[in-house]
XYZ file of C-alpha atoms in Angstrom:
679
model
C 91.128 -131.639 35.794
C 87.705 -133.221 36.154
C 84.556 -131.279 36.965
C 82.612 -133.056 39.681
C 79.099 -133.692 38.376
C 76.575 -136.401 37.684
C 77.806 -137.705 34.382
C 76.935 -141.246 33.384
C 79.445 -142.558 30.845
C 78.574 -146.139 30.043
C 79.962 -148.537 27.448
C 79.111 -150.783 24.602
C 76.657 -153.628 24.321
C 73.983 -155.161 22.139
C 70.248 -155.899 21.843
C 67.596 -153.295 22.505
C 64.986 -155.308 24.329
C 65.077 -157.895 27.094
C 63.009 -160.120 29.302
C 64.072 -162.243 32.250
C 63.256 -165.680 33.593
C 65.433 -167.697 35.954
C 65.015 -169.677 39.134
C 63.218 -167.802 41.886
C 65.090 -169.489 44.736
C 67.134 -166.387 45.538
C 64.511 -163.752 44.835
C 61.950 -165.430 47.085
C 64.269 -165.357 50.070
C 62.312 -163.527 52.753
C 63.543 -161.158 55.434
C 61.600 -159.897 58.395
C 61.523 -156.258 59.384
C 63.697 -155.967 62.503
C 62.035 -154.965 65.740
C 63.622 -151.691 66.816
C 63.312 -150.973 70.512
C 64.661 -148.031 72.428
C 67.282 -149.288 74.879
C 68.336 -147.976 78.269
C 71.531 -146.370 76.975
C 69.480 -144.447 74.403
C 67.304 -142.949 77.118
C 70.398 -141.837 79.051
C 72.162 -140.539 75.919
C 69.114 -138.557 74.780
C 68.892 -136.740 78.090
C 72.610 -135.955 78.131
C 72.642 -134.811 74.504
C 69.761 -132.388 75.018
C 71.377 -131.109 78.218
C 74.704 -130.400 76.509
C 73.171 -128.766 73.444
C 70.806 -126.531 75.409
C 73.380 -125.460 78.013
C 76.620 -125.202 76.067
C 75.846 -124.644 72.383
C 76.825 -121.292 70.859
C 73.308 -120.842 69.551
C 70.857 -120.412 72.392
C 67.994 -122.764 71.625
C 64.678 -123.648 73.199
C 63.556 -127.234 72.924
C 59.954 -126.409 72.107
C 57.302 -127.172 69.512
C 58.979 -124.899 66.945
C 62.234 -126.872 67.136
C 60.263 -130.113 67.338
C 58.732 -129.344 63.921
C 62.201 -128.866 62.446
C 63.446 -132.128 63.967
C 60.399 -133.956 62.619
C 60.937 -132.563 59.115
C 64.605 -133.564 59.028
C 63.865 -136.997 60.487
C 61.229 -137.819 57.862
C 63.399 -136.458 55.050
C 66.290 -138.632 56.241
C 64.067 -141.705 56.431
C 62.980 -141.180 52.823
C 65.749 -139.044 51.331
C 64.566 -139.366 47.726
C 60.834 -139.512 48.476
C 60.436 -142.991 47.057
C 59.155 -145.219 49.892
C 56.392 -143.171 51.531
C 53.256 -141.770 49.948
C 51.905 -138.312 50.686
C 49.140 -139.857 52.809
C 51.783 -141.577 54.945
C 53.588 -138.309 55.556
C 50.272 -136.637 56.378
C 49.626 -139.337 58.953
C 53.107 -138.977 60.447
C 52.433 -135.260 61.000
C 50.823 -136.093 64.354
C 54.371 -136.499 65.692
C 55.437 -133.038 64.578
C 55.148 -131.541 68.076
C 56.244 -134.663 69.988
C 59.992 -134.645 69.473
C 60.824 -131.913 71.996
C 59.233 -133.659 74.978
C 60.476 -137.060 73.790
C 64.094 -135.905 73.548
C 63.964 -134.321 77.004
C 62.531 -137.451 78.585
C 64.376 -139.947 76.432
C 61.079 -141.595 75.410
C 61.587 -141.928 71.663
C 59.951 -145.252 70.839
C 57.598 -143.619 68.297
C 60.663 -142.495 66.290
C 62.003 -146.059 66.386
C 58.610 -147.241 65.113
C 58.781 -144.778 62.199
C 62.274 -145.986 61.351
C 61.015 -149.583 61.488
C 58.166 -148.678 59.139
C 60.631 -147.142 56.680
C 62.604 -150.404 56.620
C 59.436 -152.384 55.959
C 58.520 -150.068 53.058
C 62.022 -150.204 51.611
C 62.043 -154.009 51.679
C 58.665 -153.968 49.892
C 60.110 -151.693 47.236
C 63.010 -154.083 46.617
C 60.507 -156.938 46.350
C 58.703 -154.905 43.710
C 61.965 -154.321 41.823
C 62.743 -158.043 41.854
C 59.331 -158.764 40.316
C 59.980 -156.129 37.639
C 62.998 -158.103 36.504
C 60.628 -160.633 34.937
C 59.078 -157.955 32.720
C 60.273 -157.051 29.260
C 62.347 -153.854 29.223
C 62.493 -152.013 25.927
C 65.660 -149.938 25.656
C 64.811 -148.738 22.160
C 61.992 -146.367 23.119
C 62.213 -142.891 24.594
C 62.399 -143.265 28.330
C 64.186 -141.494 31.179
C 64.994 -141.942 34.862
C 64.341 -138.892 37.070
C 66.968 -139.536 39.726
C 66.997 -136.134 41.457
C 63.864 -135.863 43.589
C 64.963 -133.193 46.054
C 62.395 -130.653 44.913
C 59.461 -132.974 44.174
C 56.559 -133.876 46.446
C 55.988 -137.330 47.850
C 54.012 -139.453 45.373
C 50.273 -139.256 45.894
C 49.481 -142.698 44.525
C 51.094 -146.120 44.468
C 51.171 -145.865 40.673
C 53.386 -142.763 40.915
C 55.683 -144.531 43.342
C 55.833 -147.639 41.160
C 56.839 -145.500 38.189
C 59.924 -144.262 40.037
C 60.937 -147.818 40.921
C 60.297 -148.971 37.360
C 62.680 -146.283 36.126
C 65.227 -147.120 38.843
C 65.157 -150.851 38.099
C 65.439 -150.271 34.366
C 68.324 -147.876 35.018
C 70.134 -150.555 37.045
C 69.494 -153.130 34.335
C 70.697 -150.865 31.532
C 73.871 -150.056 33.460
C 74.684 -153.758 33.611
C 73.669 -154.301 30.008
C 76.045 -151.550 28.990
C 78.893 -153.440 30.687
C 78.308 -156.394 28.364
C 76.330 -158.654 30.694
C 73.704 -160.865 29.051
C 70.094 -161.133 30.166
C 70.461 -164.020 32.661
C 73.540 -162.366 34.188
C 71.669 -159.092 34.595
C 68.793 -160.731 36.419
C 71.125 -162.767 38.601
C 73.242 -159.727 39.511
C 70.328 -157.423 40.246
C 68.423 -160.079 42.150
C 71.441 -160.683 44.366
C 71.948 -156.933 44.777
C 68.348 -156.312 45.822
C 68.266 -159.372 48.090
C 71.506 -158.244 49.732
C 69.966 -154.802 50.226
C 66.971 -156.447 51.943
C 69.319 -158.525 54.074
C 71.206 -155.438 55.219
C 67.933 -153.703 56.038
C 66.817 -156.708 58.086
C 70.035 -156.393 60.094
C 69.341 -152.800 61.086
C 69.927 -152.203 64.776
C 68.227 -149.915 67.240
C 71.427 -147.858 67.363
C 70.841 -146.857 63.716
C 67.418 -145.431 64.545
C 68.738 -143.580 67.577
C 71.575 -142.053 65.588
C 69.191 -140.811 62.898
C 66.807 -139.103 65.305
C 69.615 -137.561 67.352
C 71.248 -136.156 64.239
C 67.904 -134.763 63.095
C 67.798 -132.985 66.466
C 71.427 -131.840 66.286
C 71.318 -130.530 62.714
C 68.046 -128.704 63.422
C 69.966 -126.603 65.917
C 72.973 -125.865 63.726
C 74.663 -127.275 60.648
C 77.876 -128.563 62.270
C 76.314 -130.075 65.366
C 75.984 -133.851 65.390
C 75.714 -137.026 67.399
C 78.379 -139.685 66.851
C 77.479 -143.270 67.634
C 80.127 -145.365 69.421
C 81.354 -146.624 66.020
C 81.561 -143.133 64.521
C 83.320 -141.845 67.630
C 86.025 -144.404 66.961
C 86.357 -143.184 63.365
C 86.699 -139.598 64.567
C 89.653 -140.623 66.747
C 91.228 -142.429 63.798
C 91.002 -139.270 61.671
C 92.713 -137.187 64.351
C 95.452 -139.728 65.170
C 96.024 -141.086 61.638
C 96.362 -144.805 62.399
C 94.290 -147.911 61.668
C 94.506 -151.454 60.352
C 93.333 -152.009 56.775
C 94.437 -151.668 53.152
C 95.550 -148.028 53.021
C 93.079 -146.494 50.577
C 90.922 -143.383 50.890
C 87.476 -144.048 49.425
C 84.662 -141.760 48.326
C 81.113 -142.325 47.023
C 80.422 -141.309 43.411
C 76.835 -141.967 42.367
C 76.306 -145.677 43.216
C 79.987 -146.573 43.177
C 82.742 -146.682 45.776
C 85.739 -144.965 44.184
C 89.366 -144.926 45.289
C 90.297 -141.299 45.905
C 93.910 -141.928 46.885
C 96.309 -144.607 48.109
C 98.500 -144.409 51.191
C 102.105 -144.451 49.883
C 103.691 -147.740 50.866
C 100.402 -149.103 52.202
C 99.031 -152.570 51.375
C 96.869 -151.349 48.458
C 99.706 -149.269 47.018
C 102.128 -152.209 47.184
C 99.941 -154.310 44.879
C 100.709 -151.863 42.026
C 97.297 -152.840 40.637
C 95.129 -150.029 41.995
C 94.919 -146.380 40.998
C 92.881 -143.342 42.021
C 89.477 -143.240 40.281
C 89.224 -147.062 40.184
C 85.751 -148.295 41.149
C 85.337 -151.139 43.638
C 82.295 -153.226 42.692
C 82.837 -156.320 44.835
C 84.570 -157.357 48.074
C 85.469 -160.856 49.282
C 87.025 -162.034 52.530
C 89.811 -164.562 51.929
C 88.455 -167.331 49.712
C 84.771 -166.399 50.175
C 82.573 -165.362 47.250
C 82.470 -161.720 46.188
C 79.766 -159.493 47.636
C 78.348 -156.997 45.125
C 78.679 -153.556 46.789
C 77.230 -151.296 44.087
C 74.726 -149.015 45.786
C 76.091 -149.628 49.276
C 76.682 -146.799 51.720
C 80.327 -145.840 52.055
C 80.515 -146.698 55.754
C 79.221 -150.200 55.009
C 81.873 -150.684 52.329
C 84.610 -149.450 54.676
C 83.501 -151.918 57.356
C 83.674 -154.730 54.794
C 87.148 -153.803 53.527
C 88.975 -152.969 56.724
C 90.137 -155.715 59.077
C 92.892 -157.196 61.179
C 96.530 -157.138 60.179
C 97.555 -160.238 58.220
C 94.080 -161.111 56.907
C 93.225 -161.265 53.204
C 90.649 -159.198 51.357
C 89.953 -159.382 47.627
C 88.581 -156.463 45.626
C 86.748 -156.611 42.314
C 87.671 -153.432 40.457
C 86.935 -151.677 37.186
C 89.286 -149.019 35.889
C 88.375 -145.352 36.178
C 85.622 -144.115 33.872
C 85.683 -147.327 31.873
C 82.542 -148.768 33.455
C 82.114 -151.164 30.571
C 85.565 -152.699 30.817
C 86.268 -156.092 32.292
C 86.723 -156.192 36.055
C 89.916 -157.409 37.673
C 90.612 -159.041 41.014
C 93.127 -157.538 43.413
C 94.308 -159.517 46.445
C 95.464 -157.453 49.441
C 96.882 -158.541 52.797
C 95.756 -156.063 55.437
C 98.399 -154.395 57.573
C 98.899 -151.595 60.054
C 98.417 -148.350 58.147
C 99.720 -144.983 59.216
C 97.662 -142.531 57.238
C 100.593 -140.688 55.753
C 98.487 -139.509 52.864
C 96.614 -137.480 55.468
C 99.761 -136.141 57.083
C 102.003 -133.283 55.998
C 104.385 -133.894 53.119
C 106.785 -131.741 51.126
C 108.770 -131.873 47.911
C 110.618 -129.637 45.502
C 108.197 -128.979 42.675
C 109.179 -130.291 39.248
C 107.010 -128.771 36.495
C 105.608 -131.288 34.040
C 104.492 -129.133 31.102
C 106.468 -125.927 31.577
C 109.632 -124.528 33.126
C 110.185 -122.441 36.257
C 112.612 -119.607 36.841
C 112.850 -120.449 40.553
C 113.207 -123.500 42.772
C 109.835 -123.887 44.466
C 108.999 -126.085 47.441
C 105.521 -127.481 48.132
C 104.121 -128.360 51.563
C 100.859 -130.301 51.426
C 98.687 -130.025 54.538
C 95.664 -132.366 54.144
C 94.192 -131.593 57.592
C 94.985 -129.797 60.836
C 95.379 -132.941 62.904
C 97.060 -133.177 66.320
C 100.701 -131.956 66.177
C 100.481 -130.919 62.521
C 102.526 -127.794 63.382
C 105.457 -130.007 64.392
C 105.276 -131.799 61.047
C 105.052 -128.541 59.060
C 108.086 -127.179 60.892
C 110.055 -130.311 59.961
C 109.063 -129.989 56.285
C 110.076 -126.309 56.265
C 113.540 -127.335 57.422
C 113.798 -129.966 54.670
C 112.925 -127.409 52.004
C 115.261 -124.758 53.409
C 118.075 -127.327 53.378
C 117.359 -127.730 49.653
C 117.645 -123.946 49.135
C 114.165 -123.349 47.726
C 113.394 -119.793 46.638
C 109.675 -119.942 47.481
C 107.053 -122.207 49.050
C 103.496 -123.185 48.112
C 101.265 -124.366 50.963
C 98.701 -126.712 49.405
C 95.429 -126.690 51.373
C 93.184 -128.167 48.694
C 90.651 -130.537 50.212
C 91.714 -129.589 53.735
C 88.458 -129.503 55.679
C 90.047 -128.182 58.863
C 90.709 -129.750 62.234
C 92.307 -128.283 65.335
C 91.854 -124.547 65.959
C 94.979 -124.518 68.120
C 97.042 -126.155 65.383
C 95.898 -123.640 62.772
C 97.262 -120.824 64.969
C 100.524 -122.687 65.583
C 101.063 -123.357 61.869
C 100.339 -119.701 61.036
C 102.947 -118.705 63.623
C 105.636 -120.535 61.671
C 105.369 -117.909 58.924
C 105.057 -114.684 60.933
C 107.264 -113.083 63.570
C 104.540 -112.403 66.109
C 101.010 -111.087 66.319
C 97.334 -112.094 66.481
C 96.060 -114.891 64.218
C 92.350 -115.335 64.940
C 89.571 -113.919 67.102
C 87.152 -116.282 68.831
C 83.790 -115.168 70.209
C 81.957 -117.504 72.579
C 78.250 -117.849 73.251
C 78.137 -114.980 75.775
C 79.993 -112.576 73.500
C 83.449 -112.732 75.083
C 86.250 -112.444 72.509
C 89.527 -114.288 72.846
C 92.419 -113.344 70.545
C 94.759 -116.218 69.705
C 98.135 -115.542 68.175
C 101.818 -116.280 67.896
C 104.119 -114.378 70.213
C 107.411 -116.302 70.141
C 109.157 -113.711 67.950
C 110.470 -116.430 65.617
C 109.716 -116.848 61.925
C 110.592 -120.332 60.699
C 110.158 -119.356 57.042
C 110.216 -115.727 55.855
C 110.532 -116.206 52.093
C 107.989 -115.913 49.268
C 104.799 -117.802 50.123
C 101.682 -118.825 48.221
C 98.672 -120.656 49.682
C 96.653 -122.825 47.276
C 93.005 -123.364 48.285
C 89.838 -124.774 46.763
C 86.148 -124.876 47.621
C 86.770 -127.818 49.984
C 89.259 -125.845 52.115
C 87.370 -125.024 55.302
C 87.484 -124.013 58.947
C 91.068 -124.216 60.255
C 92.303 -123.917 56.641
C 90.420 -120.655 56.335
C 91.871 -119.335 59.598
C 95.377 -119.972 58.289
C 94.758 -118.558 54.809
C 92.844 -115.513 56.099
C 95.533 -114.585 58.629
C 98.346 -114.764 56.079
C 96.229 -112.778 53.625
C 95.456 -110.077 56.213
C 99.134 -109.748 57.106
C 100.068 -109.585 53.430
C 102.404 -112.465 54.229
C 101.186 -114.834 51.479
C 99.427 -114.706 48.153
C 96.206 -116.762 48.250
C 95.344 -118.489 44.955
C 92.692 -120.983 43.821
C 88.940 -121.152 44.399
C 86.866 -119.318 47.003
C 86.864 -121.468 50.136
C 83.971 -123.255 51.847
C 82.954 -120.557 54.321
C 82.889 -122.327 57.688
C 83.544 -119.830 60.461
C 82.483 -121.851 63.500
C 84.327 -123.789 66.200
C 83.208 -127.236 67.366
C 83.970 -129.250 70.480
C 84.011 -133.056 70.691
C 82.492 -134.425 73.908
C 82.168 -138.122 74.877
C 78.818 -138.700 76.594
C 80.144 -141.357 78.922
C 81.221 -140.363 82.419
C 83.673 -141.816 84.904
C 82.327 -145.016 86.462
C 79.417 -144.845 84.016
C 77.547 -148.148 83.801
C 77.136 -147.605 80.062
C 80.925 -147.436 79.546
C 81.430 -146.451 75.861
C 77.903 -147.280 74.681
C 76.651 -143.701 74.639
C 78.788 -142.286 71.845
C 79.774 -138.627 71.595
C 78.538 -135.238 70.477
C 80.168 -132.582 68.333
C 78.658 -129.152 68.868
C 79.428 -125.530 68.059
C 80.840 -123.498 70.937
C 82.139 -120.352 69.203
C 82.592 -118.396 65.987
C 85.970 -117.288 64.752
C 86.819 -114.039 62.978
C 89.694 -112.709 60.965
C 92.063 -110.295 62.648
C 90.589 -107.570 60.414
C 87.207 -108.231 62.057
C 85.570 -109.985 59.115
C 84.042 -113.434 59.297
C 84.718 -116.342 56.974
C 81.229 -117.679 57.752
C 79.406 -118.104 54.405
C 81.930 -115.893 52.556
C 85.045 -118.002 53.055
C 88.389 -116.640 51.893
C 88.398 -115.001 48.474
C 91.767 -115.664 46.798
C 93.941 -112.816 45.577
C 94.050 -114.663 42.259
C 90.926 -116.696 41.452
C 91.254 -119.833 39.344
C 88.438 -120.831 36.956
C 85.691 -122.873 38.632
C 82.441 -124.437 37.506
C 80.831 -123.867 40.897
C 79.617 -120.393 41.806
C 80.382 -119.400 45.410
C 76.664 -118.756 45.958
C 75.900 -122.386 45.048
C 78.430 -124.004 47.332
C 79.540 -124.312 50.928
C 78.242 -123.076 54.244
C 75.758 -120.676 52.689
C 73.799 -123.638 51.311
C 73.206 -125.181 54.750
C 69.767 -124.244 56.044
C 70.761 -124.139 59.737
C 74.178 -122.512 59.349
C 74.884 -119.598 61.666
C 74.648 -116.171 59.962
C 77.515 -113.980 58.774
C 78.535 -111.037 60.925
C 81.668 -109.101 61.830
C 83.398 -107.600 64.861
C 86.114 -105.039 65.503
C 89.546 -105.616 64.078
C 92.540 -106.116 66.349
C 95.829 -104.309 66.096
C 98.264 -105.931 63.685
C 100.910 -104.787 61.210
C 100.239 -105.791 57.600
C 102.928 -105.430 54.931
C 102.085 -104.336 51.366
C 104.859 -106.381 49.734
C 102.625 -108.936 48.030
C 99.375 -106.965 47.684
C 101.124 -104.367 45.542
C 101.952 -107.084 43.004
C 98.500 -108.705 42.721
C 97.364 -106.848 39.593
C 100.490 -107.585 37.577
C 100.573 -111.215 38.776
C 96.911 -111.650 37.814
C 97.581 -110.321 34.314
C 100.430 -112.786 33.814
C 98.271 -115.607 35.202
C 95.381 -114.824 32.829
C 97.704 -114.608 29.843
C 99.303 -117.929 30.725
C 96.091 -119.947 31.159
C 94.705 -118.714 27.831
C 97.107 -121.066 26.076
C 97.556 -123.747 28.762
C 95.851 -126.945 27.474
C 94.724 -128.147 30.913
C 92.974 -124.859 31.614
C 91.404 -124.967 28.148
C 90.062 -128.441 29.012
C 88.725 -126.972 32.236
C 87.039 -124.127 30.379
C 85.326 -126.655 28.125
C 84.250 -128.773 31.110
C 82.872 -125.709 32.880
C 80.755 -124.820 29.857
C 79.444 -128.394 29.671
C 78.729 -128.473 33.395
C 76.761 -125.210 33.315
C 74.731 -126.490 30.405
C 73.790 -129.752 32.145
C 73.877 -128.954 35.875
C 70.107 -128.512 36.160
C 69.272 -131.736 34.330
C 67.695 -134.153 36.806
C 67.245 -137.180 34.581
C 69.208 -139.670 32.526
C 68.167 -141.446 29.365
C 67.069 -145.087 29.469
C 67.448 -145.354 25.701
C 70.384 -147.575 24.820
C 71.337 -145.823 21.594
C 71.410 -142.431 23.301
C 73.549 -143.756 26.124
C 75.912 -145.487 23.711
C 76.264 -142.280 21.729
C 77.009 -140.352 24.918
C 79.480 -143.029 25.965
C 81.242 -142.929 22.631
C 81.395 -139.133 22.654
C 82.971 -139.120 26.114
C 85.313 -141.936 25.168
C 86.569 -140.062 22.108
C 86.998 -136.841 24.097
C 88.804 -138.488 27.020
C 91.055 -140.605 24.798
C 91.979 -137.535 22.732
C 92.852 -135.593 25.880
C 94.851 -138.491 27.244
C 96.929 -138.789 24.094
C 97.415 -135.030 23.870
C 98.830 -135.153 27.392
C 101.079 -138.076 26.527
C 102.312 -136.236 23.436
C 103.143 -133.119 25.474
C 105.132 -135.319 27.843
C 106.962 -136.992 24.979
C 105.341 -140.365 25.714
C 103.812 -142.960 23.437
C 100.090 -142.679 22.758
C 97.600 -145.383 23.810
C 94.815 -146.904 21.741
C 92.284 -147.383 24.499
C 91.285 -145.927 27.861
C 91.642 -149.462 29.232
C 95.386 -149.405 28.585
C 97.607 -148.783 31.571
C 98.802 -145.182 31.496
C 102.324 -144.087 32.459
C 102.883 -142.974 36.054
C 104.210 -139.673 34.735
C 100.583 -138.610 34.195
C 99.930 -138.853 37.931
C 102.324 -135.919 38.384
C 100.195 -133.717 36.153
C 98.645 -131.102 38.438
C 97.883 -127.895 36.517
C 96.536 -125.998 39.549
C 99.681 -126.661 41.558
C 101.838 -125.907 38.527
C 100.079 -122.569 38.066
C 100.501 -121.769 41.788
C 104.230 -122.453 41.398
C 104.345 -120.231 38.306
C 102.656 -117.407 40.221
C 105.130 -117.503 43.086
C 107.959 -117.696 40.569
C 106.548 -114.518 38.994
C 106.462 -112.930 42.447
C 110.116 -113.764 43.021
C 111.038 -112.437 39.587
C 109.359 -109.148 40.479
C 112.242 -108.551 42.874
C 110.164 -108.181 46.023
C 111.871 -111.242 47.489
C 115.414 -111.055 46.198
C 116.819 -113.360 48.838
C 116.078 -117.004 49.321
C 114.606 -118.166 52.603
C 117.083 -118.102 55.451
């Protein structure tokens, strides 16, 4: 039950002051700025992209100086996302290109944008050179000092001295992080020197395709928030996500601050079979076969993925530290890559077994991670499994489900209703198409709850909104993301095209969808019937925070027949829910975390004072260890002495949100509105 936020919990070490001096053989390794040149396929792709967006996008757009200014702004911001490599005078000089992007995109003559990208690489390499030199200076961790890491709302530095101050803080921050893991002074310099040199090496390997992708996405996102250009490599990843198959280790990764963190493991996949990896573990190094480890701290996620994935039968070694225990010793995990079917992204079901409470009813859970191709077939199969086990109610878990196929969302909704409309779709010329289910068959007609969170979006919201409008299901959890638009994926290559697959693809918005009651989920999302506590306010999250998102509006409702069975019970169910979570330890932890988050969410700096960081580390360690042992005690398990100790697998089953959703549907069944089990 962890609040997602920038919290730096770093461990024990010694000595408050340091200076460096080691051989300069590595740090003096030089890398040239790559020459980025617009290639013929970029010219062709630019013309086709602009043609598709201007002709077929839902939002009618003129490619003129006004849009050019928006593209320019996004492009420069993406080149220097934390305003640390350019000075204000540089940005002022770049302003001469502000009205050039529209004509350049139409004609495909974008070399000036490639030159700007090249300049950003040169500046970034210079900044890493500066950081390497700073490693020879004495760093005093005993004085008051901070690192202002969040620079979203600041101006570009006006002087080199201002810019140097940011990089001094950043370098000291990196050094203190390593010092807090127990590394000594020579090890810190060696590690950071290698890290910065590797960063320079990766920059020197930048390809023209990277520059083209950045400028095209600046163009796409200036039109609308969910419009984008996908390079040939990213097009391949999109197909993987929709078809759920690849070769690799079977782990879902996510970036957290500078670390690559394991979010989940594919059951039965290569990583899972090692029995040495767990969710929340941080990967800090990757090695191919018997090669040396490559430090990946600070790498982009896509770069890490490219390093880890590979052909079936090949060996990759990961250097891992456990969970929040950044200061603990790392361990090496050897994995043999294999064919991976992404079953963790496919539908699954089970009969829910409460961990910390008891249930009056037998509840089934169907987890739908995304609306991929043929997901409706998989959901239907899981419904049958649960009905064969005589469940009394079902929870559909849509947490983290960012959407997928519009068609599939309608088909899955149809499994739970007899017949009727599901969603309204309005295209760019105002025509409205009503999609629905008209087979007259309900595959499950028993008690139903849909569990959502703030990451549930798009197709998830269609499904949840339709069942809420019909009164067919009780929606519980957090307010959803608020994405009410429909995208189409279009490869830019054409039959007999001389560029073959070198052009990539575009994803662009072609329609908006609306609830059957006429309302839109755009910006507003789906508001649950029973809201769970959340640290994030709906006004601070989701579609409404995207500066080029389409606006909210509504249309006429369509004819449908809602039933009041569930809605009449919402007040009494909410009262029982509120009473229950007042004494539920996991929700009390959440309440405490929410209070802490609200207190610190606007802080944009972190201390560079060792004693302060150690005190913060110790405070978090004591809190997390106490919570861990309280959980173990409630489960009747033996306590642990350290967060580094391996914890029992029983803890992985602890899911208070799902448990509360099961309790709510059990309450609904007890109310007598659904006396019979599902047929």
